[in-house]
Amino acid sequence: MTTIVMERIGRLFISLQQIRQVPRMLTEAAPSMPGTVRDTDVPYYFRERYVCTGYRPLHQNWRYYFLSMFQRHNETINIWTHLLAFLVFLVKLCQLSETVDFIGDAHSWPLLILITSSLNYSAFSVVAHLLGGKSELYHYALFFLDYVGVAQYQYGSAVVHFYYGVNENLHRHVRGIFMPVATVLSVLSCLGCCYGKYRNHNLPTWVRKVGQIVPSALAYIWDSSPVALRLLAWSTTSNDPALIYHFGQVAFFLSCAFFFSFPLLERYFPGRCDFLGQSHQMFHVFLSCCTLCQIHAAYLDFVGRRELYSRLHRSGDAAVFVGLYGVTLVVCVLIVAFMLRKAKRVLNLKPKSK
């Protein structure tokens, strides 16, 4: 027994020694990786309020930006928070696939839309934060892509809340308009975020925030109304196991909305949160927790409320909602193409205006 324990301790020690070699191996693999620069060395719309250092220089080779995920800079935590979230969502999908027939059971398609949109927004966020510092054009293009992921996630939230979480009374009043309105609000959210980013070079920060927050807030209020009604009707005698997770997702979402709107920590400690402690990092963490609670709550509703939603929704509703998801994606891509074209014009005019 002692021999086995000593062998395992030895293996652990070897593993730790190998992990300690990773920074040196990366340095040898990319010995010429440049260091980070100050905010004054990057374009205005690359800068985050109260974040003074840790910006990666522009116009480096692609290898530099991929390897920079292991470098200390002001986007490192943003990259890893959503990369880890993506992996967690992927594991959750694999686990649910063992008990849920995502192909043969049409009632499971809204749950699949939510998980797919969660994977999309986290992956798009990783790409934007990792590679968005390559150039001005890539900065626009990849963060526009990030906003497509946000819009898709808003739609995914709406469809599970309406399909699994709605009660009979609300369904009777909104069954013909709920998902079309959710589609429009998701598209408007993408448009508001893209336009705010596009005009970031010549408008105050608060204007960009309004363009991002107002459409997203309207979408959240509408999309979450079925869940809100259930939470308002909650009592201590309720035996609905999904409600605690719905409460969790609401609490986490309100927390991430607060940190997205107000750069609290870096405002009061300017220059001290350049690597760790930024409000946007907290936004990533709380949003990931919100999504995880939401997925589990949707699964519990999928299992526990099947008799109700099977009666409320027609046999073809799930397919219609999948189609609307595709429509949302296509319209958001068209918005990105349009806004990227306008951004290119601004960038092409910059040398001429100097």
CSV table of N, CA and C in Angstrom, one decimal, residues 75-161:
chain,number,residue,atom,x,y,z
A,75,GLU,N,-6.6,40.8,-21.8
A,75,GLU,CA,-7.7,40.0,-22.4
A,75,GLU,C,-7.6,38.5,-21.9
A,76,THR,N,-6.5,38.2,-21.2
A,76,THR,CA,-6.3,36.8,-20.9
A,76,THR,C,-7.5,36.1,-20.1
A,77,ILE,N,-7.9,36.8,-19.1
A,77,ILE,CA,-9.0,36.3,-18.3
A,77,ILE,C,-10.3,36.2,-19.1
A,78,ASN,N,-10.5,37.2,-19.9
A,78,ASN,CA,-11.7,37.2,-20.8
A,78,ASN,C,-11.7,36.0,-21.7
A,79,ILE,N,-10.6,35.6,-22.2
A,79,ILE,CA,-10.5,34.5,-23.1
A,79,ILE,C,-10.7,33.2,-22.4
A,80,TRP,N,-10.1,33.0,-21.2
A,80,TRP,CA,-10.2,31.8,-20.5
A,80,TRP,C,-11.5,31.5,-19.8
A,81,THR,N,-12.2,32.6,-19.4
A,81,THR,CA,-13.5,32.4,-18.7
A,81,THR,C,-14.5,31.8,-19.7
A,82,HIS,N,-14.5,32.3,-20.9
A,82,HIS,CA,-15.5,31.8,-21.9
A,82,HIS,C,-15.0,30.5,-22.6
A,83,LEU,N,-13.7,30.3,-22.6
A,83,LEU,CA,-13.2,29.0,-23.1
A,83,LEU,C,-13.6,27.9,-22.2
A,84,LEU,N,-13.4,28.1,-20.9
A,84,LEU,CA,-13.8,27.1,-19.9
A,84,LEU,C,-15.3,26.9,-19.9
A,85,ALA,N,-16.1,28.0,-20.1
A,85,ALA,CA,-17.5,27.9,-20.2
A,85,ALA,C,-17.9,27.1,-21.4
A,86,PHE,N,-17.3,27.3,-22.5
A,86,PHE,CA,-17.6,26.5,-23.7
A,86,PHE,C,-17.4,25.0,-23.4
A,87,LEU,N,-16.3,24.7,-22.8
A,87,LEU,CA,-16.0,23.3,-22.5
A,87,LEU,C,-17.0,22.7,-21.5
A,88,VAL,N,-17.5,23.5,-20.6
A,88,VAL,CA,-18.5,23.0,-19.6
A,88,VAL,C,-19.8,22.8,-20.4
A,89,PHE,N,-20.2,23.7,-21.2
A,89,PHE,CA,-21.4,23.5,-22.0
A,89,PHE,C,-21.3,22.3,-22.9
A,90,LEU,N,-20.2,22.1,-23.5
A,90,LEU,CA,-20.0,20.9,-24.3
A,90,LEU,C,-20.1,19.6,-23.5
A,91,VAL,N,-19.6,19.6,-22.4
A,91,VAL,CA,-19.7,18.4,-21.5
A,91,VAL,C,-21.2,18.2,-21.1
A,92,LYS,N,-21.9,19.3,-20.8
A,92,LYS,CA,-23.3,19.2,-20.5
A,92,LYS,C,-24.1,18.7,-21.7
A,93,LEU,N,-23.8,19.1,-22.9
A,93,LEU,CA,-24.5,18.5,-24.0
A,93,LEU,C,-24.2,17.0,-24.2
A,94,CYS,N,-23.0,16.6,-24.0
A,94,CYS,CA,-22.7,15.2,-24.0
A,94,CYS,C,-23.5,14.4,-23.0
A,95,GLN,N,-23.6,15.0,-21.8
A,95,GLN,CA,-24.3,14.3,-20.7
A,95,GLN,C,-25.8,14.2,-21.0
A,96,LEU,N,-26.4,15.3,-21.5
A,96,LEU,CA,-27.8,15.2,-21.8
A,96,LEU,C,-28.1,14.3,-23.0
A,97,SER,N,-27.1,14.2,-23.9
A,97,SER,CA,-27.4,13.4,-25.1
A,97,SER,C,-27.5,11.9,-24.7
A,98,GLU,N,-27.1,11.5,-23.5
A,98,GLU,CA,-27.2,10.2,-23.1
A,98,GLU,C,-28.7,9.8,-22.7
A,99,THR,N,-29.4,10.8,-22.3
A,99,THR,CA,-30.8,10.6,-21.9
A,99,THR,C,-31.9,11.3,-22.7
A,100,VAL,N,-31.5,12.3,-23.6
A,100,VAL,CA,-32.4,13.0,-24.4
A,100,VAL,C,-32.2,12.7,-25.9
A,101,ASP,N,-33.3,12.3,-26.6
A,101,ASP,CA,-33.2,12.0,-28.0
A,101,ASP,C,-33.3,13.3,-28.8
A,102,PHE,N,-32.2,14.0,-29.0
A,102,PHE,CA,-32.3,15.3,-29.7
A,102,PHE,C,-32.7,15.2,-31.2
A,103,ILE,N,-32.6,14.0,-31.7
A,103,ILE,CA,-32.9,13.9,-33.1
A,103,ILE,C,-34.4,13.5,-33.3
A,104,GLY,N,-34.8,12.4,-32.6
A,104,GLY,CA,-36.1,11.9,-32.8
A,104,GLY,C,-37.2,12.6,-32.0
A,105,ASP,N,-36.9,13.2,-30.9
A,105,ASP,CA,-37.9,13.9,-30.1
A,105,ASP,C,-38.0,15.4,-30.4
A,106,ALA,N,-39.0,15.8,-31.1
A,106,ALA,CA,-39.1,17.2,-31.5
A,106,ALA,C,-39.2,18.1,-30.3
A,107,HIS,N,-39.8,17.6,-29.2
A,107,HIS,CA,-39.9,18.5,-28.0
A,107,HIS,C,-38.6,18.9,-27.4
A,108,SER,N,-37.5,18.1,-27.7
A,108,SER,CA,-36.2,18.4,-27.2
A,108,SER,C,-35.5,19.5,-28.0
A,109,TRP,N,-36.0,19.9,-29.2
A,109,TRP,CA,-35.3,20.8,-30.0
A,109,TRP,C,-35.1,22.2,-29.4
A,110,PRO,N,-36.1,22.7,-28.7
A,110,PRO,CA,-35.8,24.0,-28.0
A,110,PRO,C,-34.6,23.9,-27.0
A,111,LEU,N,-34.5,22.8,-26.3
A,111,LEU,CA,-33.3,22.6,-25.4
A,111,LEU,C,-32.0,22.6,-26.2
A,112,LEU,N,-32.1,21.9,-27.3
A,112,LEU,CA,-30.9,21.8,-28.2
A,112,LEU,C,-30.5,23.2,-28.7
A,113,ILE,N,-31.5,24.0,-29.1
A,113,ILE,CA,-31.3,25.4,-29.5
A,113,ILE,C,-30.6,26.2,-28.4
A,114,LEU,N,-31.0,26.1,-27.2
A,114,LEU,CA,-30.4,26.8,-26.1
A,114,LEU,C,-28.9,26.4,-25.9
A,115,ILE,N,-28.6,25.1,-26.0
A,115,ILE,CA,-27.3,24.6,-25.8
A,115,ILE,C,-26.4,25.0,-26.9
A,116,THR,N,-26.9,24.9,-28.2
A,116,THR,CA,-26.2,25.3,-29.3
A,116,THR,C,-25.8,26.8,-29.3
A,117,SER,N,-26.8,27.6,-29.0
A,117,SER,CA,-26.6,29.1,-28.9
A,117,SER,C,-25.6,29.4,-27.8
A,118,SER,N,-25.6,28.6,-26.7
A,118,SER,CA,-24.7,28.9,-25.6
A,118,SER,C,-23.2,28.6,-26.1
A,119,LEU,N,-23.1,27.4,-26.8
A,119,LEU,CA,-21.8,27.1,-27.3
A,119,LEU,C,-21.3,28.2,-28.3
A,120,ASN,N,-22.3,28.7,-29.1
A,120,ASN,CA,-21.9,29.7,-30.1
A,120,ASN,C,-21.4,31.0,-29.5
A,121,TYR,N,-22.2,31.5,-28.5
A,121,TYR,CA,-21.8,32.8,-27.9
A,121,TYR,C,-20.5,32.7,-27.2
A,122,SER,N,-20.3,31.6,-26.5
A,122,SER,CA,-19.0,31.5,-25.7
A,122,SER,C,-17.8,31.3,-26.7
A,123,ALA,N,-18.0,30.5,-27.8
A,123,ALA,CA,-16.9,30.3,-28.8
A,123,ALA,C,-16.7,31.7,-29.5
A,124,PHE,N,-17.7,32.4,-29.9
A,124,PHE,CA,-17.5,33.6,-30.6
A,124,PHE,C,-16.8,34.7,-29.7
A,125,SER,N,-17.1,34.6,-28.4
A,125,SER,CA,-16.5,35.5,-27.5
A,125,SER,C,-15.0,35.2,-27.4
A,126,VAL,N,-14.7,34.0,-27.3
A,126,VAL,CA,-13.3,33.6,-27.2
A,126,VAL,C,-12.5,34.1,-28.4
A,127,VAL,N,-13.1,33.9,-29.6
A,127,VAL,CA,-12.4,34.3,-30.8
A,127,VAL,C,-12.2,35.8,-30.9
A,128,ALA,N,-13.3,36.5,-30.5
A,128,ALA,CA,-13.2,38.0,-30.5
A,128,ALA,C,-12.1,38.5,-29.5
A,129,HIS,N,-12.1,38.0,-28.3
A,129,HIS,CA,-11.1,38.5,-27.3
A,129,HIS,C,-9.7,38.0,-27.6
A,130,LEU,N,-9.6,36.8,-28.3
A,130,LEU,CA,-8.3,36.3,-28.6
A,130,LEU,C,-7.7,37.0,-29.8
A,131,LEU,N,-8.4,37.1,-30.9
A,131,LEU,CA,-7.9,37.6,-32.2
A,131,LEU,C,-8.3,39.0,-32.5
A,132,GLY,N,-9.2,39.6,-31.8
A,132,GLY,CA,-9.7,41.0,-32.1
A,132,GLY,C,-8.6,42.1,-32.1
A,133,GLY,N,-7.4,41.8,-31.5
A,133,GLY,CA,-6.4,42.8,-31.5
A,133,GLY,C,-5.5,42.7,-32.7
A,134,LYS,N,-5.8,41.9,-33.7
A,134,LYS,CA,-4.9,41.8,-34.9
A,134,LYS,C,-4.9,43.0,-35.7
A,135,SER,N,-6.0,43.7,-35.9
A,135,SER,CA,-6.0,44.9,-36.7
A,135,SER,C,-7.4,45.6,-36.4
A,136,GLU,N,-7.5,46.8,-36.9
A,136,GLU,CA,-8.8,47.5,-36.8
A,136,GLU,C,-9.9,46.7,-37.4
A,137,LEU,N,-9.7,46.2,-38.6
A,137,LEU,CA,-10.8,45.5,-39.4
A,137,LEU,C,-11.1,44.2,-38.7
A,138,TYR,N,-10.2,43.5,-38.2
A,138,TYR,CA,-10.5,42.2,-37.5
A,138,TYR,C,-11.2,42.5,-36.2
A,139,HIS,N,-10.8,43.6,-35.6
A,139,HIS,CA,-11.5,44.0,-34.3
A,139,HIS,C,-13.0,44.2,-34.5
A,140,TYR,N,-13.3,45.0,-35.6
A,140,TYR,CA,-14.7,45.1,-35.9
A,140,TYR,C,-15.4,43.8,-36.2
A,141,ALA,N,-14.8,43.1,-37.2
A,141,ALA,CA,-15.4,41.9,-37.7
A,141,ALA,C,-15.7,40.8,-36.6
A,142,LEU,N,-14.7,40.6,-35.7
A,142,LEU,CA,-14.8,39.5,-34.7
A,142,LEU,C,-15.7,39.9,-33.6
A,143,PHE,N,-15.8,41.2,-33.2
A,143,PHE,CA,-16.7,41.6,-32.2
A,143,PHE,C,-18.1,41.7,-32.8
A,144,PHE,N,-18.3,42.0,-34.0
A,144,PHE,CA,-19.6,41.9,-34.7
A,144,PHE,C,-20.1,40.4,-34.6
A,145,LEU,N,-19.1,39.5,-34.8
A,145,LEU,CA,-19.5,38.1,-34.7
A,145,LEU,C,-19.9,37.7,-33.3
A,146,ASP,N,-19.2,38.3,-32.3
A,146,ASP,CA,-19.5,38.1,-30.9
A,146,ASP,C,-21.0,38.5,-30.7
A,147,TYR,N,-21.4,39.6,-31.3
A,147,TYR,CA,-22.8,40.1,-31.1
A,147,TYR,C,-23.8,39.2,-31.7
A,148,VAL,N,-23.4,38.5,-32.8
A,148,VAL,CA,-24.3,37.5,-33.4
A,148,VAL,C,-24.5,36.4,-32.4
A,149,GLY,N,-23.5,36.0,-31.7
A,149,GLY,CA,-23.6,35.0,-30.7
A,149,GLY,C,-24.5,35.4,-29.5
A,150,VAL,N,-24.4,36.7,-29.1
A,150,VAL,CA,-25.3,37.2,-28.1
A,150,VAL,C,-26.8,37.1,-28.5
A,151,ALA,N,-27.0,37.5,-29.8
A,151,ALA,CA,-28.4,37.5,-30.3
A,151,ALA,C,-28.9,36.1,-30.4
A,152,GLN,N,-28.1,35.1,-30.8
A,152,GLN,CA,-28.5,33.7,-30.8
A,152,GLN,C,-28.9,33.2,-29.4
A,153,TYR,N,-28.1,33.6,-28.5
A,153,TYR,CA,-28.3,33.1,-27.1
A,153,TYR,C,-29.6,33.7,-26.6
A,154,GLN,N,-29.9,35.0,-26.9
A,154,GLN,CA,-31.2,35.6,-26.5
A,154,GLN,C,-32.4,34.8,-27.1
A,155,TYR,N,-32.2,34.4,-28.3
A,155,TYR,CA,-33.3,33.6,-28.9
A,155,TYR,C,-33.4,32.3,-28.3
A,156,GLY,N,-32.3,31.7,-28.0
A,156,GLY,CA,-32.3,30.4,-27.3
A,156,GLY,C,-33.0,30.4,-26.0
A,157,SER,N,-32.7,31.5,-25.2
A,157,SER,CA,-33.4,31.7,-23.9
A,157,SER,C,-34.9,31.9,-24.1
A,158,ALA,N,-35.3,32.6,-25.1
A,158,ALA,CA,-36.7,32.8,-25.3
A,158,ALA,C,-37.4,31.5,-25.6
A,159,VAL,N,-36.8,30.7,-26.5
A,159,VAL,CA,-37.6,29.5,-26.9
A,159,VAL,C,-37.7,28.5,-25.8
A,160,VAL,N,-36.8,28.3,-24.9
A,160,VAL,CA,-36.9,27.4,-23.8
A,160,VAL,C,-37.9,27.9,-22.8
A,161,HIS,N,-37.9,29.2,-22.5
A,161,HIS,CA,-38.8,29.8,-21.6
A,161,HIS,C,-40.2,29.7,-22.0
